[in-house]
C-alpha positions as a Python dict, from the first residue, in 0.01 Angstrom:
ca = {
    (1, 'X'): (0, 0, 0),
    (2, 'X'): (-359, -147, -95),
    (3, 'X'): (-390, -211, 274),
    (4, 'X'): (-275, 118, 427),
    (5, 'X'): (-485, 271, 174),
    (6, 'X'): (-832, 67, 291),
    (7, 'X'): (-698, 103, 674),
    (8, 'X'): (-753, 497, 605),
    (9, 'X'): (-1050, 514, 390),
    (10, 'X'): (-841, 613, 102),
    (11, 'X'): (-773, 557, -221),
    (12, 'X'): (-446, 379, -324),
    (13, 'X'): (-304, 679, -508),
    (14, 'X'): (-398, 889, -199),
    (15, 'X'): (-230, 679, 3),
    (16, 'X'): (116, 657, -216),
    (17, 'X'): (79, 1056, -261),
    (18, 'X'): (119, 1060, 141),
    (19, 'X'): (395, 792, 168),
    (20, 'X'): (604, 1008, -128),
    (21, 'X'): (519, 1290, 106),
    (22, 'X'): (671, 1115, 409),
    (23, 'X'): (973, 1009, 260),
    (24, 'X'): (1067, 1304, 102),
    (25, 'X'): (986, 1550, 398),
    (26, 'X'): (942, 1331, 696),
    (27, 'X'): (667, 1374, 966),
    (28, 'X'): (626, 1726, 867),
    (29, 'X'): (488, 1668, 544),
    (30, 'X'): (191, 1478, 721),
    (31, 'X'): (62, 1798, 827),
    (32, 'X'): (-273, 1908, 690),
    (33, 'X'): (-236, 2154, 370),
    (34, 'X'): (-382, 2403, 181),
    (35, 'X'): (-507, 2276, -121),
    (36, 'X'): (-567, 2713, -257),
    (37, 'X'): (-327, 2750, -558),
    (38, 'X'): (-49, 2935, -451),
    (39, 'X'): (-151, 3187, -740),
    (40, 'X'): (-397, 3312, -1027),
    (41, 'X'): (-265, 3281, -1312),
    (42, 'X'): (-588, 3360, -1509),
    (43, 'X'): (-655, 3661, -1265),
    (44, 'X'): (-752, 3984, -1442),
    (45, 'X'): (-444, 4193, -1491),
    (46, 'X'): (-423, 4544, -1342),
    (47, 'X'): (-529, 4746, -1644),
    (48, 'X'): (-853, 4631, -1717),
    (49, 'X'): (-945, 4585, -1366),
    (50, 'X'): (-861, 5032, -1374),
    (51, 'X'): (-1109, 5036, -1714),
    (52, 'X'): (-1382, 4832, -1497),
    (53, 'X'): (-1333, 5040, -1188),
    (54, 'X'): (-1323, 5348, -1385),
    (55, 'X'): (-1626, 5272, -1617),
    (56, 'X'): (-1835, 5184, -1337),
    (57, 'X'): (-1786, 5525, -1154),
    (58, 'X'): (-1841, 5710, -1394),
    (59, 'X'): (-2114, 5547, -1635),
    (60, 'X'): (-2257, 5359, -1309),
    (61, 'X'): (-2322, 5079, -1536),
    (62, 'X'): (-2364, 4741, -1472),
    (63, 'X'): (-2168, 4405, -1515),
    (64, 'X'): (-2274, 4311, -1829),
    (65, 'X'): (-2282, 4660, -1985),
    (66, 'X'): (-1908, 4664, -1838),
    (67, 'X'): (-1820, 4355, -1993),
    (68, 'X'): (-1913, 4434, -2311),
    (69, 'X'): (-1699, 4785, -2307),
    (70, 'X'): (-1395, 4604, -2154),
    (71, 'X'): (-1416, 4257, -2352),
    (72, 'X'): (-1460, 4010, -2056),
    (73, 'X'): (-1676, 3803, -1892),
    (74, 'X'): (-2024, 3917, -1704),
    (75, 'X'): (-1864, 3724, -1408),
    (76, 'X'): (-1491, 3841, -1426),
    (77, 'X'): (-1689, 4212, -1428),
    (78, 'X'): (-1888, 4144, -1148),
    (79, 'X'): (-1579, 3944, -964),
    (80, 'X'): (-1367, 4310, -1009),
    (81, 'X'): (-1663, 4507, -891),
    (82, 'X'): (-1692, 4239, -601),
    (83, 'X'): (-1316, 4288, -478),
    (84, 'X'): (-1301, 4646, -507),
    (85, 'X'): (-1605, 4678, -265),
    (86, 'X'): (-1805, 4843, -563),
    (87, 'X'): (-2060, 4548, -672),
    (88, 'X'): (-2373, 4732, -564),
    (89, 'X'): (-2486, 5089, -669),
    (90, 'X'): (-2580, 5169, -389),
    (91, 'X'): (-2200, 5154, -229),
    (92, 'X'): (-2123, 5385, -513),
    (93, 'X'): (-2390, 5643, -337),
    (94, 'X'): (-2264, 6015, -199),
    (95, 'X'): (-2299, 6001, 169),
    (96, 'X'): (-2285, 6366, 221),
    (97, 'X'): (-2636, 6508, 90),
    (98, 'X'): (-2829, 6573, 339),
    (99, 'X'): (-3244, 6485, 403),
    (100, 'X'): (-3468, 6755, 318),
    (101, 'X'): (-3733, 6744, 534),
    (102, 'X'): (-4096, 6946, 512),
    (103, 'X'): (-4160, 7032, 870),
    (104, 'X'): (-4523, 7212, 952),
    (105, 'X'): (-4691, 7269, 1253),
    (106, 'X'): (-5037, 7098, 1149),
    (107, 'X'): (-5065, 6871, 937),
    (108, 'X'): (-5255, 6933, 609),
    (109, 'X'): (-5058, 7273, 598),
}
């Protein structure tokens, strides 16, 4: 194993992790993988993410400010505000008003 490991540039346990792999699923467990969890377990659940969301369109306050109202982290705040689209104030902006302009036929008028 110490040699197959040093043939590939790999450590020894690397090397047994990939001949367990090959045993137990053959040639097409020498595929590359994903090494992304499969899930979040410490993601933020559904209800405070709606508080967050909620706070911050109404109040238009920022991360920290949100944080301390909800009882999380600065970053777990801004991460929410982040995947909802919502991390800037400016996204929060109405889109509708329209420019006034001051239009005069000299200027000085």
């Amino acid at each position: 194993m110490c040699r197959a490991a040093e043939f590939f540039g790999v450590s020894w346990k690397t090397a047994d992790r990939w001949a367990e792999r090959y045993r137990v699923t053959g040639r097409a467990g020498m595929a590359d993988r994903s090494s992304r969890p499969h899930s979040s377990s410490a993601k933020t659940g559904p209800a405070t993410t709606k508080r967050i969301v909620s706070l911050r369109l109404r109040k238009r306050w920022g991360a920290v400010r949100l944080a301390a109202e909800t009882g999380v982290a600065p970053s777990t705040a801004e991460a929410v505000l982040r995947r909802c689209g919502i991390s800037r104030l400016s996204q929060l902006e109405r889109r509708d008003h329209r420019v006034v302009r001051y239009e005069h036929a000299a200027p000085g008028e």
